[in-house]
């Protein structure tokens, strides 16, 4: 066994304070603030007893308390065995103590093993940050262990039982930690879910490195976010605005019940898409004839959410308007923005991000003391990562401090410089840095402005690259957001760079901190920080390479979209989307160039066709397709014209514009009559047939669908077969041929299940359930709808949920299972209100009215309210020129008959007239009373 492992497990030689690979214990009292506010004198006595118990248990096992913060203890042990023994003693004694005067005391605890820096009896370093984060996800009386602690405990105390809690992302945003819970027969073992990033609502991206030197800033930002609804972090490029915003958001998660959500505006060039980018965080679907900003406001109107909106500066005017609309329309939403300038919105609180702290003088400064300055600590950490042999000594302190001062404490500049320690000694680094600044400033050695310093650092890093590296550095600035290795290789296709050399060059740029590499779990994606990308783009323009690279970038994304098109039928939906979604920003950039004044229309048209497969960008995709159609000329290939019309038809159908969808499909068929193509013809027939069925003309649509089905079966295109069967099944249902509908839809469901098309399966199950209900088999309808509901929850599709929940409620009402029906209706109402799905709101209100009308134990007041709700629904349906579908019509007739009988026809009609005058908000509020 390794000596360090042996020591931490239980075999340490003990002299002085614990050192080396040691075990750290952090504890605190859950809910102590509330108890202090409620009864401070009683809490004083309770905490005094708590402290005595903790100190006794820690001391009994050779531990050392090196810090207390309020009621929190920070202790260190020579071994994990000592730490666990102290924890068990403490928890058992605390459990036996009478803390009834303060409504009990529950202490959460966390153990982690690692090395740290000890200075004057205190301990510092990433190991302590990790155990603090581990503690934060636990609950009172729960004891959590990191993987390192659990592995050593298994060696030292194999009889101790642990529960594997799985991997959890902690609030430091770095790599996930595999967490374990300590078990003991005489202590509680069941707790709520851990409060980790993996459980709480958020989309905060994982960070490759820990945040260094920003404790005070994060505390300040957190305090501002708690007090103000709009906080803007301003400062120069590279000062760390984004990283601090993300960390502050992670720290604030517990205070926002509906989560913390991140949106990066950096890749955007089209200000009209700001709301779309923010909406992507919530997986919002675009709706016909509704601006995305309006949909976003509706979705967030009742949610307690923190939005982190990053890199607003290049679109500051439009970003300000969007954020202002969100804050005005969503009273529980707060925004933490980053921008190089203020947003200038009423109520904005501006926080200017300072540089990292640097020593004013390094005279007499030891390495230990120097590391208390954020700039030095960051340089030290990044240099150590670049060169494992690097170590900060007292002799190096003046040189490192000088480097940090000359870089104005700007984190990105420090990281760029520290990366050079891989090939340069620290004194050589300082000398070359000094020479570089002399050249840039004409010999002046005065401090440089931050922006000039950043440019100088990137200039210097750029000049140290090989010619091949410089070329790649310029070329990849064309990418928006992140990109994959194969896309970079395509952009550099005429430079004879194969995948192997490309990987070597990218790795070199990553090593020099000029490119970031992110492992997504599916592949490795690369990206540039915005400051670096802007610099590289300027170089690209200066060299006259921008137009040629923009063309190759667009051509590369045509190839990617066409590859995805070919793979759509054979790849599971989840895999296909995982491949497609990360490319969205680059598709936007490519199509903006191609359909712009300096681009090439044919490339843009091909991209627009490819984008129609991305159902999450329906309105945006339709706009691109329409622009592509406007640019059709006599020189445009006929098959591309047909493809554009098919794409327009598909997108119109997704947006429920079935008349437009039919017109577009017919135009495609007209083109294909003169230029036949079997595959395109089948797709055009599918679009036309589906539109006809949805327009209530199933007898006209079914022959087209059957023709398309024959072609798809011959080609073996399973998903296309299933999509066509779905529309045929709908046609059969509309014609009243339920046996045929059932047979066809079951075949479609089997194909979707087999091909991994999870997104489509709930829609089939919804239609199948409805078909079974119409034939009187309500039990089977409930089974199918329940299965569809489970699938919808798995794939987190709100549209499917809004279809299934009300239907399932209706089926359960028919079976007199009113409590279950009420639960589903309650969820449907909240979801439909948030998504502004008015028809779903109407039918859900009717279901709630049905529950009040039909069950025997409802009061006269609730039955009266049910009659008023029916009146409201009647009036709204009439105003919308809409009708009830089969299920809702059956229910309506039963409810009207029941209420007429129980209230008397005159009173029922009077209440219906009253409800017809209600507003939607009044109706929802009244329905809540039934809930």
Short mmCIF file of C-alpha atoms in Angstrom, two decimals, residues 255-731:
data_model
loop_
_atom_site.label_atom_id
_atom_site.label_comp_id
_atom_site.label_asym_id
_atom_site.label_seq_id
_atom_site.Cartn_x
_atom_site.Cartn_y
_atom_site.Cartn_z
CA UNK A 255 -32.88 30.38 -2.88
CA UNK A 256 -34.63 29.89 -6.24
CA UNK A 257 -37.23 27.13 -6.14
CA UNK A 258 -37.51 26.95 -9.93
CA UNK A 259 -33.78 26.92 -10.52
CA UNK A 260 -30.86 28.88 -11.94
CA UNK A 261 -30.53 28.94 -15.72
CA UNK A 262 -27.63 30.06 -17.90
CA UNK A 263 -27.79 31.59 -21.39
CA UNK A 264 -24.70 32.71 -23.31
CA UNK A 265 -25.23 35.48 -25.87
CA UNK A 266 -21.60 35.51 -27.05
CA UNK A 267 -22.15 33.44 -30.22
CA UNK A 268 -25.15 35.54 -31.33
CA UNK A 269 -24.92 38.07 -34.13
CA UNK A 270 -28.68 38.36 -34.71
CA UNK A 271 -30.27 40.33 -31.86
CA UNK A 272 -33.73 39.01 -32.75
CA UNK A 273 -32.66 35.59 -31.40
CA UNK A 274 -31.81 36.72 -27.85
CA UNK A 275 -35.10 35.40 -26.47
CA UNK A 276 -34.59 32.14 -28.40
CA UNK A 277 -31.21 31.54 -26.77
CA UNK A 278 -32.64 32.18 -23.31
CA UNK A 279 -35.63 29.94 -24.09
CA UNK A 280 -33.31 27.08 -25.09
CA UNK A 281 -32.35 26.76 -21.42
CA UNK A 282 -35.98 25.81 -20.67
CA UNK A 283 -36.43 23.68 -23.81
CA UNK A 284 -39.31 25.96 -24.81
CA UNK A 285 -40.93 25.17 -28.15
CA UNK A 286 -41.68 28.02 -30.54
CA UNK A 287 -45.38 28.64 -31.09
CA UNK A 288 -47.07 29.95 -34.23
CA UNK A 289 -47.87 33.65 -34.26
CA UNK A 290 -46.34 34.20 -30.82
CA UNK A 291 -42.97 35.95 -30.39
CA UNK A 292 -40.51 33.89 -28.41
CA UNK A 293 -40.15 36.69 -25.86
CA UNK A 294 -43.88 36.53 -25.14
CA UNK A 295 -43.68 32.75 -24.74
CA UNK A 296 -40.70 33.13 -22.43
CA UNK A 297 -42.50 35.70 -20.26
CA UNK A 298 -45.53 33.42 -20.07
CA UNK A 299 -43.39 30.45 -19.09
CA UNK A 300 -41.56 32.34 -16.35
CA UNK A 301 -44.47 34.46 -15.11
CA UNK A 302 -45.08 32.39 -11.98
CA UNK A 303 -41.59 30.95 -11.49
CA UNK A 304 -38.97 31.88 -8.91
CA UNK A 305 -35.92 31.74 -11.12
CA UNK A 306 -32.48 33.29 -11.50
CA UNK A 307 -31.39 33.86 -15.10
CA UNK A 308 -27.67 34.25 -15.78
CA UNK A 309 -27.39 36.06 -19.11
CA UNK A 310 -23.78 36.14 -20.22
CA UNK A 311 -21.88 38.40 -22.67
CA UNK A 312 -24.48 41.10 -23.32
CA UNK A 313 -22.07 43.78 -24.51
CA UNK A 314 -22.20 43.28 -28.29
CA UNK A 315 -26.02 43.29 -28.29
CA UNK A 316 -26.43 45.55 -25.29
CA UNK A 317 -29.41 47.58 -26.57
CA UNK A 318 -31.54 44.57 -27.50
CA UNK A 319 -30.35 42.52 -24.54
CA UNK A 320 -31.45 45.37 -22.26
CA UNK A 321 -34.93 45.43 -23.80
CA UNK A 322 -35.30 41.66 -23.48
CA UNK A 323 -34.17 41.62 -19.86
CA UNK A 324 -36.41 44.58 -19.02
CA UNK A 325 -39.41 42.75 -20.52
CA UNK A 326 -38.62 39.62 -18.51
CA UNK A 327 -38.31 41.54 -15.25
CA UNK A 328 -41.52 43.48 -15.85
CA UNK A 329 -43.53 40.45 -16.91
CA UNK A 330 -42.15 37.92 -14.41
CA UNK A 331 -42.29 39.25 -10.85
CA UNK A 332 -40.36 36.35 -9.30
CA UNK A 333 -37.53 36.28 -11.86
CA UNK A 334 -34.11 37.76 -11.09
CA UNK A 335 -31.33 38.34 -13.60
CA UNK A 336 -27.57 38.21 -13.14
CA UNK A 337 -26.03 39.60 -16.33
CA UNK A 338 -22.44 40.03 -17.50
CA UNK A 339 -21.43 42.81 -19.83
CA UNK A 340 -18.47 45.07 -20.49
CA UNK A 341 -20.88 48.00 -20.06
CA UNK A 342 -23.99 48.66 -18.02
CA UNK A 343 -27.38 47.66 -19.41
CA UNK A 344 -28.89 51.00 -18.35
CA UNK A 345 -32.18 49.49 -17.16
CA UNK A 346 -34.19 50.99 -14.31
CA UNK A 347 -33.41 49.07 -11.13
CA UNK A 348 -30.05 47.76 -12.37
CA UNK A 349 -27.33 47.27 -9.74
CA UNK A 350 -23.86 47.40 -11.26
CA UNK A 351 -20.99 45.41 -9.79
CA UNK A 352 -17.60 46.15 -11.28
CA UNK A 353 -15.49 43.02 -11.24
CA UNK A 354 -12.09 43.78 -9.73
CA UNK A 355 -8.90 42.11 -10.79
CA UNK A 356 -7.50 39.41 -8.54
CA UNK A 357 -5.61 40.65 -5.50
CA UNK A 358 -1.86 41.05 -5.99
CA UNK A 359 0.77 41.88 -3.34
CA UNK A 360 1.73 45.54 -3.24
CA UNK A 361 5.28 44.49 -2.41
CA UNK A 362 6.93 41.09 -2.34
CA UNK A 363 9.67 42.13 0.07
CA UNK A 364 9.89 39.55 2.88
CA UNK A 365 6.85 37.69 1.50
CA UNK A 366 6.97 33.91 1.96
CA UNK A 367 5.38 31.43 -0.44
CA UNK A 368 2.70 30.62 2.13
CA UNK A 369 1.75 34.27 2.56
CA UNK A 370 1.89 34.98 -1.17
CA UNK A 371 -0.69 32.27 -1.82
CA UNK A 372 -3.26 34.24 0.16
CA UNK A 373 -3.39 36.66 -2.82
CA UNK A 374 -5.79 35.50 -5.49
CA UNK A 375 -3.56 36.33 -8.46
CA UNK A 376 -0.62 34.38 -7.04
CA UNK A 377 -2.84 31.46 -6.06
CA UNK A 378 -4.26 31.30 -9.59
CA UNK A 379 -0.84 31.45 -11.22
CA UNK A 380 0.42 28.80 -8.83
CA UNK A 381 -2.47 26.42 -9.56
CA UNK A 382 -2.37 26.80 -13.33
CA UNK A 383 1.42 26.63 -13.53
CA UNK A 384 1.36 23.46 -11.44
CA UNK A 385 -1.15 21.96 -13.89
CA UNK A 386 1.04 22.90 -16.85
CA UNK A 387 4.24 21.56 -15.29
CA UNK A 388 4.05 19.02 -12.45
CA UNK A 389 7.63 19.91 -11.46
CA UNK A 390 6.73 23.53 -10.78
CA UNK A 391 6.64 24.58 -7.11
CA UNK A 392 6.32 28.04 -5.62
CA UNK A 393 9.31 28.68 -3.37
CA UNK A 394 10.21 31.72 -1.30
CA UNK A 395 12.88 32.52 -3.91
CA UNK A 396 10.32 32.53 -6.75
CA UNK A 397 7.77 34.66 -4.90
CA UNK A 398 9.14 38.07 -6.08
CA UNK A 399 9.17 36.88 -9.71
CA UNK A 400 5.65 35.45 -9.61
CA UNK A 401 4.30 38.53 -7.83
CA UNK A 402 5.92 40.73 -10.47
CA UNK A 403 4.29 38.71 -13.26
CA UNK A 404 0.88 38.98 -11.61
CA UNK A 405 1.24 42.73 -11.10
CA UNK A 406 2.28 43.30 -14.71
CA UNK A 407 -0.78 41.37 -15.80
CA UNK A 408 -2.98 43.61 -13.66
CA UNK A 409 -4.33 40.56 -11.86
CA UNK A 410 -6.52 39.69 -14.88
CA UNK A 411 -7.37 35.98 -14.57
CA UNK A 412 -7.31 35.16 -18.29
CA UNK A 413 -3.97 36.92 -18.71
CA UNK A 414 -2.53 35.04 -15.74
CA UNK A 415 -3.79 31.72 -17.11
CA UNK A 416 -2.26 32.43 -20.52
CA UNK A 417 1.08 33.28 -18.95
CA UNK A 418 1.04 30.34 -16.51
CA UNK A 419 0.47 27.93 -19.40
CA UNK A 420 3.96 28.85 -20.68
CA UNK A 421 5.56 27.34 -17.56
CA UNK A 422 5.29 24.07 -19.43
CA UNK A 423 8.20 25.18 -21.65
CA UNK A 424 9.75 28.14 -19.81
CA UNK A 425 11.16 28.63 -16.34
CA UNK A 426 9.39 31.28 -14.28
CA UNK A 427 12.33 33.74 -14.51
CA UNK A 428 12.46 33.24 -18.30
CA UNK A 429 8.73 33.81 -18.48
CA UNK A 430 9.07 37.07 -16.54
CA UNK A 431 11.95 38.25 -18.74
CA UNK A 432 10.14 37.54 -22.01
CA UNK A 433 6.96 39.08 -20.69
CA UNK A 434 8.88 42.18 -19.69
CA UNK A 435 10.51 42.47 -23.12
CA UNK A 436 7.19 42.07 -24.82
CA UNK A 437 5.65 44.95 -22.88
CA UNK A 438 8.66 47.18 -23.62
CA UNK A 439 8.13 46.69 -27.34
CA UNK A 440 4.39 47.30 -27.13
CA UNK A 441 4.73 50.51 -25.09
CA UNK A 442 7.77 52.07 -26.71
CA UNK A 443 9.96 51.36 -23.69
CA UNK A 444 7.51 52.53 -21.03
CA UNK A 445 7.46 50.36 -17.92
CA UNK A 446 4.37 51.93 -16.42
CA UNK A 447 1.30 49.83 -15.71
CA UNK A 448 -0.80 49.08 -18.80
CA UNK A 449 -4.57 49.50 -19.12
CA UNK A 450 -6.40 46.20 -18.83
CA UNK A 451 -7.52 45.93 -22.40
CA UNK A 452 -4.03 46.73 -23.66
CA UNK A 453 -2.62 44.18 -21.23
CA UNK A 454 -4.99 41.49 -22.48
CA UNK A 455 -4.16 42.24 -26.09
CA UNK A 456 -0.47 42.21 -25.26
CA UNK A 457 -0.76 38.80 -23.64
CA UNK A 458 -2.67 37.28 -26.52
CA UNK A 459 -0.28 38.97 -28.97
CA UNK A 460 2.61 37.42 -27.14
CA UNK A 461 0.98 33.98 -27.00
CA UNK A 462 0.11 34.23 -30.70
CA UNK A 463 3.67 35.15 -31.69
CA UNK A 464 5.01 32.12 -29.83
CA UNK A 465 2.88 29.75 -31.92
CA UNK A 466 4.21 27.83 -34.89
CA UNK A 467 2.96 28.95 -38.29
CA UNK A 468 0.68 25.91 -38.46
CA UNK A 469 -0.74 26.72 -35.01
CA UNK A 470 -1.25 30.38 -35.94
CA UNK A 471 -3.15 29.37 -39.04
CA UNK A 472 -5.46 27.05 -37.12
CA UNK A 473 -5.92 29.65 -34.36
CA UNK A 474 -7.17 32.15 -36.96
CA UNK A 475 -9.34 29.66 -38.83
CA UNK A 476 -11.23 28.30 -35.84
CA UNK A 477 -12.30 31.81 -34.84
CA UNK A 478 -15.01 31.37 -37.50
CA UNK A 479 -16.86 28.99 -35.18
CA UNK A 480 -19.66 30.28 -32.96
CA UNK A 481 -19.96 28.50 -29.64
CA UNK A 482 -18.28 25.11 -29.58
CA UNK A 483 -17.15 22.81 -32.38
CA UNK A 484 -16.01 19.24 -32.88
CA UNK A 485 -12.75 17.90 -34.29
CA UNK A 486 -14.26 16.85 -37.61
CA UNK A 487 -15.75 20.32 -38.21
CA UNK A 488 -12.36 21.94 -37.62
CA UNK A 489 -10.77 19.46 -40.02
CA UNK A 490 -13.37 20.36 -42.68
CA UNK A 491 -12.74 24.08 -42.32
CA UNK A 492 -9.05 23.43 -42.87
CA UNK A 493 -9.66 20.93 -45.68
CA UNK A 494 -7.45 22.64 -48.26
CA UNK A 495 -4.53 22.84 -45.82
CA UNK A 496 -3.98 19.06 -45.84
CA UNK A 497 -4.54 18.76 -42.09
CA UNK A 498 -5.84 15.31 -41.25
CA UNK A 499 -7.63 14.32 -38.04
CA UNK A 500 -4.42 13.24 -36.31
CA UNK A 501 -2.56 16.49 -37.00
CA UNK A 502 -5.69 18.49 -36.20
CA UNK A 503 -5.93 16.77 -32.81
CA UNK A 504 -2.24 17.53 -32.14
CA UNK A 505 -2.65 21.19 -33.10
CA UNK A 506 -5.83 21.65 -31.07
CA UNK A 507 -4.23 19.93 -28.08
CA UNK A 508 -1.30 22.32 -28.35
CA UNK A 509 -3.66 25.33 -28.37
CA UNK A 510 -5.52 23.87 -25.38
CA UNK A 511 -2.22 23.43 -23.55
CA UNK A 512 -1.44 27.10 -24.20
CA UNK A 513 -4.88 28.16 -22.81
CA UNK A 514 -5.93 29.61 -26.16
CA UNK A 515 -8.65 27.01 -26.69
CA UNK A 516 -10.91 25.26 -24.15
CA UNK A 517 -11.76 21.55 -24.40
CA UNK A 518 -15.02 20.24 -22.93
CA UNK A 519 -15.82 16.54 -22.61
CA UNK A 520 -19.61 16.36 -23.12
CA UNK A 521 -19.87 12.63 -22.52
CA UNK A 522 -20.61 12.11 -26.24
CA UNK A 523 -17.45 13.68 -27.62
CA UNK A 524 -14.90 16.40 -26.93
CA UNK A 525 -15.91 19.85 -28.10
CA UNK A 526 -13.61 22.83 -28.41
CA UNK A 527 -14.29 26.52 -27.92
CA UNK A 528 -12.52 29.83 -27.56
CA UNK A 529 -13.10 32.36 -24.82
CA UNK A 530 -14.81 35.36 -26.33
CA UNK A 531 -11.84 37.72 -25.87
CA UNK A 532 -9.53 35.25 -27.56
CA UNK A 533 -11.99 34.55 -30.38
CA UNK A 534 -12.39 38.25 -31.14
CA UNK A 535 -8.64 38.64 -31.31
CA UNK A 536 -8.29 35.65 -33.64
CA UNK A 537 -11.15 36.90 -35.84
CA UNK A 538 -9.38 40.26 -36.23
CA UNK A 539 -6.28 38.40 -37.38
CA UNK A 540 -8.40 36.42 -39.85
CA UNK A 541 -9.80 39.64 -41.34
CA UNK A 542 -6.37 41.32 -41.40
CA UNK A 543 -4.98 38.42 -43.44
CA UNK A 544 -7.89 38.60 -45.92
CA UNK A 545 -8.93 35.05 -45.07
CA UNK A 546 -12.37 35.72 -43.57
CA UNK A 547 -14.55 35.20 -46.68
CA UNK A 548 -12.86 31.98 -47.75
CA UNK A 549 -13.03 30.52 -44.23
CA UNK A 550 -16.68 31.59 -43.84
CA UNK A 551 -17.47 29.69 -47.04
CA UNK A 552 -15.65 26.56 -45.85
CA UNK A 553 -17.39 26.84 -42.49
CA UNK A 554 -20.80 27.00 -44.19
CA UNK A 555 -19.91 24.10 -46.50
CA UNK A 556 -18.79 22.07 -43.49
CA UNK A 557 -22.16 22.61 -41.82
CA UNK A 558 -24.01 21.68 -45.00
CA UNK A 559 -22.11 18.39 -44.85
CA UNK A 560 -22.94 17.96 -41.16
CA UNK A 561 -26.64 18.68 -41.71
CA UNK A 562 -26.84 16.29 -44.66
CA UNK A 563 -25.02 13.61 -42.68
CA UNK A 564 -27.55 14.08 -39.87
CA UNK A 565 -30.36 13.94 -42.42
CA UNK A 566 -29.09 10.57 -43.63
CA UNK A 567 -28.69 9.33 -40.06
CA UNK A 568 -32.11 10.45 -38.84
CA UNK A 569 -33.88 7.23 -39.74
CA UNK A 570 -31.30 4.92 -38.17
CA UNK A 571 -30.21 6.82 -35.05
CA UNK A 572 -32.21 6.86 -31.81
CA UNK A 573 -33.76 10.30 -31.30
CA UNK A 574 -31.76 10.96 -28.15
CA UNK A 575 -28.45 10.24 -29.91
CA UNK A 576 -29.48 12.24 -32.96
CA UNK A 577 -30.39 15.28 -30.86
CA UNK A 578 -27.20 14.98 -28.81
CA UNK A 579 -25.30 15.23 -32.10
CA UNK A 580 -27.45 18.01 -33.59
CA UNK A 581 -28.19 20.43 -30.74
CA UNK A 582 -24.59 21.51 -30.00
CA UNK A 583 -24.23 22.65 -33.62
CA UNK A 584 -27.08 25.17 -33.47
CA UNK A 585 -24.94 28.27 -33.01
CA UNK A 586 -22.71 27.30 -35.91
CA UNK A 587 -25.70 26.60 -38.15
CA UNK A 588 -27.02 30.04 -37.34
CA UNK A 589 -23.69 31.65 -38.17
CA UNK A 590 -23.30 29.64 -41.37
CA UNK A 591 -26.81 30.36 -42.65
CA UNK A 592 -26.54 34.06 -41.75
CA UNK A 593 -23.42 34.27 -43.95
CA UNK A 594 -24.79 32.11 -46.76
CA UNK A 595 -28.14 33.92 -47.07
CA UNK A 596 -26.52 37.34 -46.52
CA UNK A 597 -25.32 39.78 -49.15
CA UNK A 598 -21.79 38.31 -49.28
CA UNK A 599 -22.80 34.66 -49.12
CA UNK A 600 -23.92 31.99 -51.55
CA UNK A 601 -27.66 31.34 -51.73
CA UNK A 602 -27.42 27.68 -52.70
CA UNK A 603 -25.40 26.88 -49.58
CA UNK A 604 -27.89 28.81 -47.45
CA UNK A 605 -30.83 26.99 -49.02
CA UNK A 606 -29.26 23.59 -48.33
CA UNK A 607 -28.64 24.66 -44.72
CA UNK A 608 -32.24 25.82 -44.37
CA UNK A 609 -33.47 22.42 -45.55
CA UNK A 610 -31.22 20.73 -43.01
CA UNK A 611 -32.46 22.92 -40.18
CA UNK A 612 -36.08 21.86 -40.71
CA UNK A 613 -35.25 18.62 -38.89
CA UNK A 614 -34.58 20.58 -35.69
CA UNK A 615 -38.09 20.67 -34.28
CA UNK A 616 -36.97 22.78 -31.30
CA UNK A 617 -36.25 25.68 -33.72
CA UNK A 618 -39.50 25.62 -35.69
CA UNK A 619 -40.24 29.35 -36.06
CA UNK A 620 -36.59 30.18 -36.64
CA UNK A 621 -36.31 27.35 -39.17
CA UNK A 622 -39.40 28.56 -41.03
CA UNK A 623 -37.87 32.02 -41.31
CA UNK A 624 -34.71 30.58 -42.84
CA UNK A 625 -36.68 28.41 -45.28
CA UNK A 626 -38.79 31.37 -46.40
CA UNK A 627 -35.63 33.45 -46.96
CA UNK A 628 -34.21 30.54 -48.95
CA UNK A 629 -37.35 30.38 -51.08
CA UNK A 630 -37.15 34.12 -51.74
CA UNK A 631 -33.69 33.55 -53.21
CA UNK A 632 -34.81 30.83 -55.64
CA UNK A 633 -33.86 31.65 -59.24
CA UNK A 634 -33.99 29.84 -62.57
CA UNK A 635 -30.53 28.51 -61.70
CA UNK A 636 -31.64 26.85 -58.47
CA UNK A 637 -31.71 23.03 -58.88
CA UNK A 638 -35.35 21.81 -59.05
CA UNK A 639 -34.80 19.16 -56.39
CA UNK A 640 -33.48 21.81 -53.99
CA UNK A 641 -36.58 23.92 -54.70
CA UNK A 642 -38.80 20.92 -53.93
CA UNK A 643 -36.79 20.23 -50.77
CA UNK A 644 -37.35 23.83 -49.62
CA UNK A 645 -41.11 23.54 -50.15
CA UNK A 646 -41.17 20.21 -48.26
CA UNK A 647 -39.22 21.83 -45.41
CA UNK A 648 -41.70 24.73 -45.37
CA UNK A 649 -44.61 22.27 -45.29
CA UNK A 650 -43.11 20.28 -42.44
CA UNK A 651 -42.40 23.38 -40.34
CA UNK A 652 -45.86 24.84 -40.99
CA UNK A 653 -47.36 21.53 -39.86
CA UNK A 654 -45.32 21.56 -36.66
CA UNK A 655 -46.62 25.08 -36.07
CA UNK A 656 -50.20 23.86 -36.66
CA UNK A 657 -50.55 26.01 -39.82
CA UNK A 658 -52.08 23.18 -41.84
CA UNK A 659 -53.43 25.29 -44.72
CA UNK A 660 -49.97 26.75 -45.32
CA UNK A 661 -48.48 23.29 -44.93
CA UNK A 662 -50.80 21.90 -47.62
CA UNK A 663 -50.00 24.77 -50.02
CA UNK A 664 -46.24 24.27 -49.60
CA UNK A 665 -46.55 20.50 -50.11
CA UNK A 666 -48.60 21.06 -53.26
CA UNK A 667 -45.90 23.38 -54.64
CA UNK A 668 -43.34 20.66 -54.00
CA UNK A 669 -45.52 18.15 -55.84
CA UNK A 670 -45.81 20.56 -58.77
CA UNK A 671 -42.02 20.87 -59.01
CA UNK A 672 -41.57 17.10 -58.78
CA UNK A 673 -44.06 16.49 -61.55
CA UNK A 674 -41.54 18.04 -63.94
CA UNK A 675 -38.43 16.67 -62.15
CA UNK A 676 -39.34 13.32 -60.59
CA UNK A 677 -37.53 11.96 -57.53
CA UNK A 678 -39.09 9.04 -55.65
CA UNK A 679 -37.75 9.97 -52.19
CA UNK A 680 -38.75 13.63 -52.43
CA UNK A 681 -42.12 12.67 -53.89
CA UNK A 682 -42.88 10.40 -50.93
CA UNK A 683 -41.94 13.17 -48.45
CA UNK A 684 -44.12 15.68 -50.31
CA UNK A 685 -47.02 13.18 -50.30
CA UNK A 686 -46.58 12.62 -46.56
CA UNK A 687 -46.69 16.37 -45.92
CA UNK A 688 -49.73 16.90 -48.14
CA UNK A 689 -51.59 13.87 -46.79
CA UNK A 690 -50.90 14.82 -43.16
CA UNK A 691 -52.11 18.39 -43.76
CA UNK A 692 -55.31 17.16 -45.39
CA UNK A 693 -56.03 14.81 -42.48
CA UNK A 694 -55.42 17.57 -39.95
CA UNK A 695 -57.75 19.83 -41.92
CA UNK A 696 -60.51 17.24 -41.46
CA UNK A 697 -60.26 15.79 -44.98
CA UNK A 698 -59.08 12.23 -44.23
CA UNK A 699 -60.57 10.64 -47.35
CA UNK A 700 -58.46 12.96 -49.54
CA UNK A 701 -55.33 12.63 -47.45
CA UNK A 702 -55.23 8.85 -46.94
CA UNK A 703 -54.46 7.90 -50.59
CA UNK A 704 -51.42 10.20 -50.58
CA UNK A 705 -50.27 8.72 -47.29
CA UNK A 706 -50.67 5.18 -48.59
CA UNK A 707 -48.57 6.05 -51.67
CA UNK A 708 -45.83 7.54 -49.46
CA UNK A 709 -45.98 4.48 -47.21
CA UNK A 710 -45.35 2.16 -50.17
CA UNK A 711 -42.20 4.12 -51.09
CA UNK A 712 -40.90 4.22 -47.51
CA UNK A 713 -41.49 0.50 -47.01
CA UNK A 714 -39.58 -0.27 -50.20
CA UNK A 715 -36.67 1.85 -48.96
CA UNK A 716 -36.79 0.38 -45.43
CA UNK A 717 -37.03 3.83 -43.80
CA UNK A 718 -38.55 2.84 -40.46
CA UNK A 719 -39.12 6.23 -38.85
CA UNK A 720 -40.64 7.57 -42.05
CA UNK A 721 -42.88 4.49 -42.14
CA UNK A 722 -43.96 5.14 -38.53
CA UNK A 723 -44.65 8.83 -39.18
CA UNK A 724 -46.83 7.92 -42.16
CA UNK A 725 -48.64 5.21 -40.20
CA UNK A 726 -49.36 7.75 -37.47
CA UNK A 727 -51.12 10.04 -39.93
CA UNK A 728 -52.98 7.08 -41.49
CA UNK A 729 -54.09 6.02 -38.01
CA UNK A 730 -55.39 9.52 -37.35
CA UNK A 731 -57.27 9.43 -40.67
#
